[in-house]
mmCIF file of C-alpha atoms and ligand atoms in Angstrom:
data_model
loop_
_atom_site.group_PDB
_atom_site.id
_atom_site.type_symbol
_atom_site.label_atom_id
_atom_site.label_comp_id
_atom_site.label_asym_id
_atom_site.label_seq_id
_atom_site.Cartn_x
_atom_site.Cartn_y
_atom_site.Cartn_z
ATOM 1 C CA MET A 1 53.203 72.416 152.413
ATOM 2 C CA ASP A 2 56.740 72.269 153.721
ATOM 3 C CA ALA A 3 57.654 75.777 152.559
ATOM 4 C CA PHE A 4 55.500 77.117 155.417
ATOM 5 C CA ARG A 5 57.141 75.149 158.233
ATOM 6 C CA PHE A 6 59.046 77.269 160.739
ATOM 7 C CA THR A 7 62.774 76.587 160.439
ATOM 8 C CA ALA A 8 64.626 79.465 162.178
ATOM 9 C CA LYS A 9 67.298 78.210 164.600
ATOM 10 C CA THR A 10 66.863 80.664 167.507
ATOM 11 C CA THR A 11 63.547 80.135 169.226
ATOM 12 C CA THR A 12 64.222 81.509 172.715
ATOM 13 C CA PRO A 13 60.699 82.265 173.963
ATOM 14 C CA ILE A 14 59.869 85.915 174.525
ATOM 15 C CA SER A 15 56.879 87.474 176.307
ATOM 16 C CA TYR A 16 54.914 89.219 173.616
ATOM 17 C CA LYS A 17 51.518 90.815 173.080
ATOM 18 C CA THR A 18 50.051 91.562 169.689
ATOM 19 C CA ARG A 19 46.704 92.733 168.306
ATOM 20 C CA TRP A 20 45.285 92.579 164.777
ATOM 21 C CA GLN A 21 42.059 93.515 163.082
ATOM 22 C CA ALA A 22 40.924 91.297 160.195
ATOM 23 C CA PRO A 23 37.896 91.770 157.954
ATOM 24 C CA SER A 24 35.094 89.516 156.864
ATOM 25 C CA ASN A 25 34.766 88.905 153.126
ATOM 26 C CA ILE A 26 31.982 88.098 150.684
ATOM 27 C CA ALA A 27 32.608 85.670 147.837
ATOM 28 C CA LEU A 28 31.470 86.601 144.339
ATOM 29 C CA ILE A 29 32.762 83.311 142.902
ATOM 30 C CA LYS A 30 31.826 80.775 145.565
ATOM 31 C CA TYR A 31 33.986 78.148 147.217
ATOM 32 C CA TRP A 32 31.736 75.153 147.773
ATOM 33 C CA GLY A 33 33.327 71.721 147.951
ATOM 34 C CA LYS A 34 36.730 70.810 149.308
ATOM 35 C CA GLU A 35 39.382 68.153 149.803
ATOM 36 C CA LYS A 36 41.118 67.504 153.139
ATOM 37 C CA ASN A 37 42.630 70.554 154.926
ATOM 38 C CA GLN A 38 40.501 73.090 153.102
ATOM 39 C CA ILE A 39 41.979 72.469 149.667
ATOM 40 C CA PRO A 40 39.216 73.920 147.491
ATOM 41 C CA LYS A 41 37.574 72.031 144.639
ATOM 42 C CA ASN A 42 37.397 75.281 142.684
ATOM 43 C CA PRO A 43 38.860 78.782 142.899
ATOM 44 C CA SER A 44 36.927 81.624 144.532
ATOM 45 C CA LEU A 45 37.053 85.421 144.372
ATOM 46 C CA SER A 46 35.863 87.815 147.053
ATOM 47 C CA PHE A 47 35.427 91.396 148.096
ATOM 48 C CA THR A 48 37.182 92.096 151.384
ATOM 49 C CA LEU A 49 34.902 94.101 153.678
ATOM 50 C CA GLN A 50 35.780 97.240 155.580
ATOM 51 C CA LYS A 51 33.566 97.512 158.650
ATOM 52 C CA CYS A 52 32.664 93.906 159.483
ATOM 53 C CA VAL A 53 35.856 92.978 161.319
ATOM 54 C CA THR A 54 37.217 90.895 164.193
ATOM 55 C CA LYS A 55 39.796 92.427 166.533
ATOM 56 C CA THR A 56 41.956 89.885 168.310
ATOM 57 C CA SER A 57 44.830 90.188 170.742
ATOM 58 C CA ILE A 58 47.102 87.362 171.838
ATOM 59 C CA GLU A 59 49.412 87.466 174.813
ATOM 60 C CA PHE A 60 52.202 84.909 174.490
ATOM 61 C CA GLN A 61 53.724 83.848 177.824
ATOM 62 C CA PRO A 62 56.716 81.496 177.812
ATOM 63 C CA LYS A 63 56.062 78.406 179.960
ATOM 64 C CA PRO A 64 58.265 75.616 181.346
ATOM 65 C CA SER A 65 56.415 72.624 179.841
ATOM 66 C CA LEU A 66 55.662 72.100 176.148
ATOM 67 C CA GLY A 67 52.148 71.671 174.687
ATOM 68 C CA LEU A 68 49.163 73.600 173.445
ATOM 69 C CA THR A 69 47.509 75.694 176.209
ATOM 70 C CA PHE A 70 45.319 78.774 175.853
ATOM 71 C CA ASP A 71 42.511 80.851 177.393
ATOM 72 C CA PHE A 72 39.857 82.529 175.315
ATOM 73 C CA PHE A 73 37.769 85.639 176.023
ATOM 74 C CA PHE A 74 35.039 86.861 173.707
ATOM 75 C CA GLU A 75 33.815 90.428 174.178
ATOM 76 C CA GLY A 76 35.601 90.613 177.529
ATOM 77 C CA LYS A 77 34.273 87.355 179.038
ATOM 78 C CA PRO A 78 35.565 83.774 179.047
ATOM 79 C CA ASN A 79 33.621 81.903 176.363
ATOM 80 C CA SER A 80 33.590 78.139 175.925
ATOM 81 C CA ASN A 81 31.418 78.038 172.757
ATOM 82 C CA PHE A 82 34.357 78.835 170.514
ATOM 83 C CA LEU A 83 36.837 76.483 172.242
ATOM 84 C CA PRO A 84 36.388 73.397 170.009
ATOM 85 C CA LYS A 85 36.889 75.402 166.794
ATOM 86 C CA LEU A 86 39.811 77.296 168.279
ATOM 87 C CA ASN A 87 41.429 74.121 169.549
ATOM 88 C CA GLN A 88 40.995 72.480 166.140
ATOM 89 C CA PHE A 89 42.555 75.515 164.425
ATOM 90 C CA LEU A 90 45.584 75.578 166.740
ATOM 91 C CA GLU A 91 46.078 71.819 166.303
ATOM 92 C CA GLN A 92 45.921 72.195 162.511
ATOM 93 C CA ILE A 93 48.498 74.980 162.352
ATOM 94 C CA ARG A 94 50.814 73.479 164.982
ATOM 95 C CA PRO A 95 53.049 71.565 162.533
ATOM 96 C CA TYR A 96 53.769 74.888 160.768
ATOM 97 C CA VAL A 97 54.354 76.965 163.927
ATOM 98 C CA SER A 98 55.925 74.383 166.197
ATOM 99 C CA TRP A 99 57.355 77.154 168.419
ATOM 100 C CA ILE A 100 53.825 77.815 169.717
ATOM 101 C CA ASP A 101 54.141 74.859 172.137
ATOM 102 C CA GLN A 102 56.560 76.917 174.237
ATOM 103 C CA TYR A 103 53.853 79.448 175.127
ATOM 104 C CA HIS A 104 50.613 79.854 176.990
ATOM 105 C CA LEU A 105 48.259 81.945 174.837
ATOM 106 C CA THR A 106 45.673 84.395 176.183
ATOM 107 C CA ILE A 107 43.359 85.182 173.274
ATOM 108 C CA LYS A 108 40.840 88.047 173.403
ATOM 109 C CA SER A 109 38.441 88.701 170.547
ATOM 110 C CA ASP A 110 35.687 91.177 169.626
ATOM 111 C CA ASN A 111 33.566 91.530 166.514
ATOM 112 C CA SER A 112 32.436 94.874 165.110
ATOM 113 C CA PHE A 113 29.151 93.325 163.978
ATOM 114 C CA PRO A 114 26.510 92.159 166.457
ATOM 115 C CA HIS A 115 27.054 88.650 167.745
ATOM 116 C CA SER A 116 23.843 87.092 166.433
ATOM 117 C CA SER A 117 23.572 89.116 163.223
ATOM 118 C CA GLY A 118 23.861 86.078 160.984
ATOM 119 C CA ILE A 119 27.239 87.289 159.661
ATOM 120 C CA ALA A 120 29.757 84.463 159.847
ATOM 121 C CA SER A 121 32.772 85.478 161.886
ATOM 122 C CA SER A 122 34.968 82.464 161.161
ATOM 123 C CA ALA A 123 36.827 84.119 158.252
ATOM 124 C CA SER A 124 37.667 87.333 160.113
ATOM 125 C CA SER A 125 38.474 85.575 163.382
ATOM 126 C CA MET A 126 40.770 82.924 161.874
ATOM 127 C CA ALA A 127 42.550 85.605 159.834
ATOM 128 C CA ALA A 128 43.094 87.813 162.913
ATOM 129 C CA LEU A 129 44.481 84.869 164.876
ATOM 130 C CA ALA A 130 46.817 83.855 162.051
ATOM 131 C CA LEU A 131 48.189 87.417 161.813
ATOM 132 C CA CYS A 132 48.868 87.638 165.563
ATOM 133 C CA ILE A 133 50.735 84.329 165.373
ATOM 134 C CA MET A 134 52.709 85.400 162.317
ATOM 135 C CA GLU A 135 53.785 88.600 164.040
ATOM 136 C CA VAL A 136 55.481 86.595 166.795
ATOM 137 C CA GLU A 137 57.039 84.294 164.222
ATOM 138 C CA ARG A 138 58.526 87.310 162.482
ATOM 139 C CA GLU A 139 59.977 88.523 165.798
ATOM 140 C CA MET A 140 61.858 85.215 165.961
ATOM 141 C CA ASP A 141 62.799 85.096 162.293
ATOM 142 C CA THR A 142 63.483 88.569 160.963
ATOM 143 C CA ALA A 143 64.343 87.151 157.530
ATOM 144 C CA ILE A 144 60.597 86.682 156.790
ATOM 145 C CA THR A 145 59.650 89.101 153.975
ATOM 146 C CA ASP A 146 56.327 90.975 153.808
ATOM 147 C CA LEU A 147 55.136 88.677 151.022
ATOM 148 C CA GLN A 148 56.055 85.542 152.984
ATOM 149 C CA PHE A 149 54.321 87.004 156.044
ATOM 150 C CA ILE A 150 51.076 87.656 154.175
ATOM 151 C CA ARG A 151 51.087 84.342 152.345
ATOM 152 C CA LYS A 152 51.765 82.281 155.422
ATOM 153 C CA ALA A 153 49.086 84.210 157.351
ATOM 154 C CA SER A 154 46.610 83.373 154.576
ATOM 155 C CA PHE A 155 47.821 79.757 154.547
ATOM 156 C CA LEU A 156 47.359 79.404 158.338
ATOM 157 C CA ALA A 157 43.962 81.133 158.270
ATOM 158 C CA ARG A 158 42.845 78.709 155.537
ATOM 159 C CA LEU A 159 43.537 75.750 157.816
ATOM 160 C CA GLY A 160 40.962 77.205 160.244
ATOM 161 C CA SER A 161 38.292 78.071 157.689
ATOM 162 C CA GLY A 162 38.808 77.988 153.920
ATOM 163 C CA SER A 163 37.306 81.393 153.182
ATOM 164 C CA ALA A 164 39.525 82.945 155.917
ATOM 165 C CA ALA A 165 42.419 82.675 153.453
ATOM 166 C CA ARG A 166 40.750 85.592 151.636
ATOM 167 C CA SER A 167 40.508 87.817 154.758
ATOM 168 C CA ILE A 168 44.110 89.006 154.928
ATOM 169 C CA GLU A 169 44.363 91.401 151.990
ATOM 170 C CA GLY A 170 41.936 93.575 150.014
ATOM 171 C CA PRO A 171 39.997 94.871 148.230
ATOM 172 C CA ILE A 172 39.742 91.788 145.957
ATOM 173 C CA THR A 173 41.375 88.418 146.430
ATOM 174 C CA VAL A 174 41.433 85.054 144.690
ATOM 175 C CA TRP A 175 42.065 81.741 146.367
ATOM 176 C CA GLY A 176 42.492 78.548 144.345
ATOM 177 C CA LYS A 177 44.265 77.649 141.146
ATOM 178 C CA ASN A 178 42.987 79.006 137.860
ATOM 179 C CA PRO A 179 44.804 78.954 134.508
ATOM 180 C CA SER A 180 44.260 82.704 133.996
ATOM 181 C CA ILE A 181 46.258 83.685 137.121
ATOM 182 C CA ASN A 182 49.820 82.360 137.258
ATOM 183 C CA GLU A 183 50.332 83.057 140.955
ATOM 184 C CA ALA A 184 47.010 81.678 142.183
ATOM 185 C CA SER A 185 47.307 78.864 144.710
ATOM 186 C CA ASP A 186 45.109 76.369 146.525
ATOM 187 C CA ASP A 187 47.185 76.991 149.664
ATOM 188 C CA TYR A 188 46.636 80.733 150.152
ATOM 189 C CA ALA A 189 44.834 83.697 148.619
ATOM 190 C CA ILE A 190 46.422 86.457 146.561
ATOM 191 C CA LYS A 191 45.392 90.059 145.965
ATOM 192 C CA ILE A 192 44.176 90.934 142.470
ATOM 193 C CA ASP A 193 45.399 94.283 141.137
ATOM 194 C CA SER A 194 44.670 96.267 137.982
ATOM 195 C CA LEU A 195 40.896 95.961 138.094
ATOM 196 C CA HIS A 196 38.571 98.797 137.088
ATOM 197 C CA SER A 197 38.497 101.621 139.654
ATOM 198 C CA VAL A 198 34.716 101.263 140.182
ATOM 199 C CA PHE A 199 35.496 98.153 142.263
ATOM 200 C CA SER A 200 37.861 99.932 144.640
ATOM 201 C CA THR A 201 34.892 101.645 146.346
ATOM 202 C CA TYR A 202 32.130 99.089 145.747
ATOM 203 C CA GLN A 203 29.414 99.075 148.406
ATOM 204 C CA ASP A 204 28.000 96.034 150.224
ATOM 205 C CA THR A 205 24.855 96.423 152.315
ATOM 206 C CA VAL A 206 24.053 93.242 154.215
ATOM 207 C CA LEU A 207 20.326 92.730 154.671
ATOM 208 C CA ILE A 208 19.715 90.579 157.728
ATOM 209 C CA VAL A 209 16.734 88.372 156.951
ATOM 210 C CA GLU A 210 17.605 85.828 159.597
ATOM 211 C CA LYS A 211 19.743 86.412 162.664
ATOM 212 C CA GLY A 212 21.476 83.550 164.458
ATOM 213 C CA SER A 213 23.474 80.620 163.220
ATOM 214 C CA LYS A 214 22.926 78.846 159.912
ATOM 215 C CA SER A 215 20.870 75.662 159.736
ATOM 216 C CA VAL A 216 23.596 73.933 157.680
ATOM 217 C CA SER A 217 27.208 74.555 158.697
ATOM 218 C CA SER A 218 29.678 75.179 155.888
ATOM 219 C CA THR A 219 31.493 71.972 156.900
ATOM 220 C CA GLN A 220 28.276 70.014 156.198
ATOM 221 C CA GLY A 221 27.716 72.040 153.050
ATOM 222 C CA HIS A 222 31.122 71.311 151.556
ATOM 223 C CA ALA A 223 30.641 67.619 152.307
ATOM 224 C CA LEU A 224 27.384 67.652 150.307
ATOM 225 C CA MET A 225 29.448 68.230 147.164
ATOM 226 C CA LYS A 226 31.008 64.757 147.517
ATOM 227 C CA GLY A 227 29.026 62.534 145.169
ATOM 228 C CA HIS A 228 26.754 65.443 144.208
ATOM 229 C CA PRO A 229 25.206 64.724 140.763
ATOM 230 C CA PHE A 230 26.278 68.145 139.407
ATOM 231 C CA ALA A 231 29.605 68.512 141.231
ATOM 232 C CA ASN A 232 31.945 68.318 138.244
ATOM 233 C CA GLN A 233 29.837 70.676 136.133
ATOM 234 C CA ARG A 234 29.796 73.129 139.057
ATOM 235 C CA PHE A 235 33.574 73.017 139.561
ATOM 236 C CA ASP A 236 34.105 73.621 135.804
ATOM 237 C CA GLN A 237 31.588 76.454 135.837
ATOM 238 C CA ALA A 238 33.399 78.182 138.730
ATOM 239 C CA GLN A 239 36.684 78.015 136.766
ATOM 240 C CA GLN A 240 35.011 79.557 133.709
ATOM 241 C CA HIS A 241 33.161 82.165 135.766
ATOM 242 C CA LEU A 242 36.390 83.248 137.417
ATOM 243 C CA HIS A 243 38.162 83.545 134.086
ATOM 244 C CA SER A 244 35.318 85.663 132.645
ATOM 245 C CA LEU A 245 34.790 87.730 135.794
ATOM 246 C CA LEU A 246 38.427 88.836 135.913
ATOM 247 C CA GLU A 247 38.195 90.138 132.348
ATOM 248 C CA ILE A 248 34.863 91.833 133.114
ATOM 249 C CA MET A 249 36.245 93.429 136.277
ATOM 250 C CA ARG A 250 39.242 94.760 134.354
ATOM 251 C CA GLU A 251 36.895 96.407 131.872
ATOM 252 C CA GLY A 252 34.339 97.515 134.472
ATOM 253 C CA ASN A 253 31.410 96.065 132.542
ATOM 254 C CA LEU A 254 28.703 96.077 135.224
ATOM 255 C CA GLU A 255 26.030 94.306 133.206
ATOM 256 C CA ASP A 256 28.241 91.250 132.742
ATOM 257 C CA PHE A 257 29.484 91.562 136.333
ATOM 258 C CA ILE A 258 25.898 91.277 137.600
ATOM 259 C CA ARG A 259 25.136 88.330 135.300
ATOM 260 C CA ILE A 260 27.977 86.271 136.786
ATOM 261 C CA VAL A 261 27.672 87.402 140.410
ATOM 262 C CA GLU A 262 23.960 86.648 140.688
ATOM 263 C CA SER A 263 24.362 83.371 138.828
ATOM 264 C CA GLU A 264 27.074 82.295 141.309
ATOM 265 C CA ALA A 265 24.809 83.092 144.278
ATOM 266 C CA LEU A 266 21.872 81.181 142.846
ATOM 267 C CA THR A 267 24.092 78.265 141.808
ATOM 268 C CA LEU A 268 25.378 77.927 145.380
ATOM 269 C CA HIS A 269 21.785 77.598 146.574
ATOM 270 C CA ALA A 270 20.906 75.315 143.649
ATOM 271 C CA MET A 271 23.706 72.983 144.769
ATOM 272 C CA MET A 272 22.131 72.766 148.211
ATOM 273 C CA MET A 273 18.659 72.233 146.793
ATOM 274 C CA THR A 274 19.914 69.344 144.632
ATOM 275 C CA SER A 275 22.161 67.552 147.139
ATOM 276 C CA GLN A 276 21.258 64.537 149.298
ATOM 277 C CA PRO A 277 19.976 65.460 151.832
ATOM 278 C CA TYR A 278 18.644 68.651 150.219
ATOM 279 C CA TYR A 279 18.244 72.052 151.876
ATOM 280 C CA LEU A 280 16.390 75.253 151.201
ATOM 281 C CA LEU A 281 18.327 78.060 152.859
ATOM 282 C CA MET A 282 16.481 81.047 151.405
ATOM 283 C CA GLU A 283 13.466 82.388 153.272
ATOM 284 C CA PRO A 284 10.348 83.899 151.680
ATOM 285 C CA GLN A 285 11.789 87.342 152.583
ATOM 286 C CA THR A 286 14.969 86.513 150.642
ATOM 287 C CA LEU A 287 12.923 85.888 147.501
ATOM 288 C CA SER A 288 10.850 89.062 148.024
ATOM 289 C CA ILE A 289 14.074 91.087 148.212
ATOM 290 C CA ILE A 290 15.513 89.445 145.079
ATOM 291 C CA GLN A 291 12.300 90.237 143.141
ATOM 292 C CA LYS A 292 12.395 93.859 144.322
ATOM 293 C CA VAL A 293 16.067 94.202 143.362
ATOM 294 C CA TRP A 294 15.346 92.881 139.859
ATOM 295 C CA ASN A 295 12.339 95.219 139.448
ATOM 296 C CA TYR A 296 14.346 98.190 140.714
ATOM 297 C CA ARG A 297 17.181 97.438 138.294
ATOM 298 C CA ARG A 298 14.755 97.107 135.368
ATOM 299 C CA GLU A 299 12.934 100.342 136.234
ATOM 300 C CA THR A 300 15.928 102.542 137.098
ATOM 301 C CA SER A 301 18.837 100.940 135.127
ATOM 302 C CA ILE A 302 20.883 101.352 138.329
ATOM 303 C CA PRO A 303 23.385 98.445 138.525
ATOM 304 C CA LEU A 304 22.280 97.081 141.886
ATOM 305 C CA CYS A 305 22.769 93.332 142.340
ATOM 306 C CA PHE A 306 22.844 90.733 145.092
ATOM 307 C CA THR A 307 24.873 87.830 146.286
ATOM 308 C CA LEU A 308 24.117 85.249 148.953
ATOM 309 C CA ASP A 309 26.077 83.288 151.492
ATOM 310 C CA ALA A 310 24.981 79.811 152.502
ATOM 311 C CA GLY A 311 21.990 81.288 154.343
ATOM 312 C CA ALA A 312 18.985 83.586 153.983
ATOM 313 C CA ASN A 313 20.750 86.971 154.279
ATOM 314 C CA ILE A 314 21.423 89.097 151.217
ATOM 315 C CA HIS A 315 24.483 91.143 150.299
ATOM 316 C CA LEU A 316 23.532 94.036 148.023
ATOM 317 C CA LEU A 317 26.423 95.141 145.808
ATOM 318 C CA TYR A 318 26.585 98.486 143.982
ATOM 319 C CA PRO A 319 28.924 101.285 142.895
ATOM 320 C CA LYS A 320 29.413 104.111 145.423
ATOM 321 C CA LEU A 321 28.045 106.608 142.918
ATOM 322 C CA TYR A 322 24.531 105.252 143.521
ATOM 323 C CA ALA A 323 24.849 104.922 147.307
ATOM 324 C CA SER A 324 22.410 107.642 148.297
ATOM 325 C CA LYS A 325 19.609 106.532 145.906
ATOM 326 C CA ILE A 326 20.063 102.883 146.852
ATOM 327 C CA CYS A 327 20.137 103.757 150.531
ATOM 328 C CA ASP A 328 16.663 105.322 150.172
ATOM 329 C CA PHE A 329 15.431 102.221 148.352
ATOM 330 C CA ILE A 330 16.814 99.979 151.115
ATOM 331 C CA LYS A 331 15.295 102.045 153.917
ATOM 332 C CA ASN A 332 11.908 102.481 152.249
ATOM 333 C CA GLU A 333 11.439 99.108 150.559
ATOM 334 C CA LEU A 334 13.912 96.409 151.487
ATOM 335 C CA SER A 335 14.356 96.899 155.237
ATOM 336 C CA LEU A 336 10.686 95.824 155.616
ATOM 337 C CA HIS A 337 11.882 92.300 154.790
ATOM 338 C CA CYS A 338 14.763 92.360 157.281
ATOM 339 C CA GLN A 339 14.548 90.941 160.788
ATOM 340 C CA GLN A 340 13.660 93.945 162.965
ATOM 341 C CA GLY A 341 14.530 96.118 159.957
ATOM 342 C CA PHE A 342 18.215 95.319 160.527
ATOM 343 C CA PHE A 343 20.920 95.840 157.874
ATOM 344 C CA ILE A 344 24.644 96.649 157.891
ATOM 345 C CA GLU A 345 26.196 99.173 155.519
ATOM 346 C CA ASP A 346 29.667 98.102 154.471
ATOM 347 C CA GLU A 347 32.018 98.492 151.502
ATOM 348 C CA VAL A 348 35.192 96.974 150.122
ATOM 349 C CA GLY A 349 38.236 97.408 152.333
ATOM 350 C CA MET A 350 41.988 97.155 152.077
ATOM 351 C CA GLY A 351 42.493 94.141 154.335
ATOM 352 C CA ALA A 352 43.776 93.375 157.819
ATOM 353 C CA LYS A 353 45.575 95.912 160.013
ATOM 354 C CA LYS A 354 47.936 95.707 162.924
ATOM 355 C CA MET A 355 46.484 97.460 165.962
ATOM 356 C CA TYR A 356 48.674 99.252 168.436
ATOM 357 C CA ILE A 357 47.891 98.126 171.966
HETATM 358 O O1 PMV B 1 35.126 78.965 154.764
HETATM 359 P P1 PMV B 1 33.950 78.106 154.932
HETATM 360 O O2 PMV B 1 34.310 76.663 155.115
HETATM 361 O O3 PMV B 1 33.045 78.615 156.022
HETATM 362 O O4 PMV B 1 33.103 78.116 153.558
HETATM 363 C C1 PMV B 1 32.558 79.309 153.027
HETATM 364 C C2 PMV B 1 31.551 79.006 151.990
HETATM 365 C C3 PMV B 1 30.804 80.189 151.386
HETATM 366 O O5 PMV B 1 30.791 81.267 152.283
HETATM 367 C C4 PMV B 1 29.372 79.765 151.118
HETATM 368 C C5 PMV B 1 31.403 80.607 150.055
HETATM 369 C C6 PMV B 1 32.702 81.361 150.106
HETATM 370 O O6 PMV B 1 33.465 81.227 149.130
HETATM 371 O O7 PMV B 1 32.955 82.127 151.067
#
């Protein structure tokens, strides 16, 4: 996308240090299946989280020779596990931020959530990196508007990890073209306004059924949609679900909201169960929790629902109004199914923030 290539004339390198905090997000309409460079096969919609965040600082030091060089520290220590992904990200974005070759980068990152909690950090970490890089770009090109800044940050983050495009703004974003949203793009995510106020304080409690990394990476997962027998039906369904969900979220109809959100979660897993090779990513504890959530909803009429990532953990979604009752239910009934009783209480958030060093 040529519109995002850096074109300012003056690129005299400057020493600069910047720090950003970017949130994780949870998709309600799932992105599953992509073309090259994280162009999605269908649009997705997510809640931006508040407390599950990555904080990243980058020190840019001008250097005499050109080329990509960087050091990486995770939670205060040099860490080589993340280097391949980081290197791949920087190589991907390089054509759009060609000025970066004039610097040595010292990157330091921390997550607010425990390292092996099973919460993917790629969305929040790629978004935080993209924002640090955009801040330097704006120092060099002061003509960049706020909207251009945000869109290019989302665009760059997407090149690292598709869902990272949705980790710049909040509380609700859409990434991927859909006929009901004129501005929606496959290149970056946009914020969705004018939804019912119940969604501006929606709660998300993440029940950790399985800590550690996923058995199928999302890269492998997306590839499974190539030649999948139900791929086209799934991509059409996601388009229709997004169209309906936007209307439902404008009205605040929670019964219909639940119907679509849970169906999306189960469809994501159904895609993995019906691909070649096939995978079962839920654990027995995941199913026990789902059954208990459905029973609780039937017995209490409280609009508690779940969504799933491509793994065994469960995100419980509910209006803030019911937080204290649901918190009791989680502590007394659901935490028994969590690994070491572990869960994370989060809620929708307003997006990434610049941190003052
Ligand atoms: O951004 P990726 O490539 O890690 O893919 C994310 C896929 C899901 O988390 C399963 C769905 C989504 O839309 O976030």
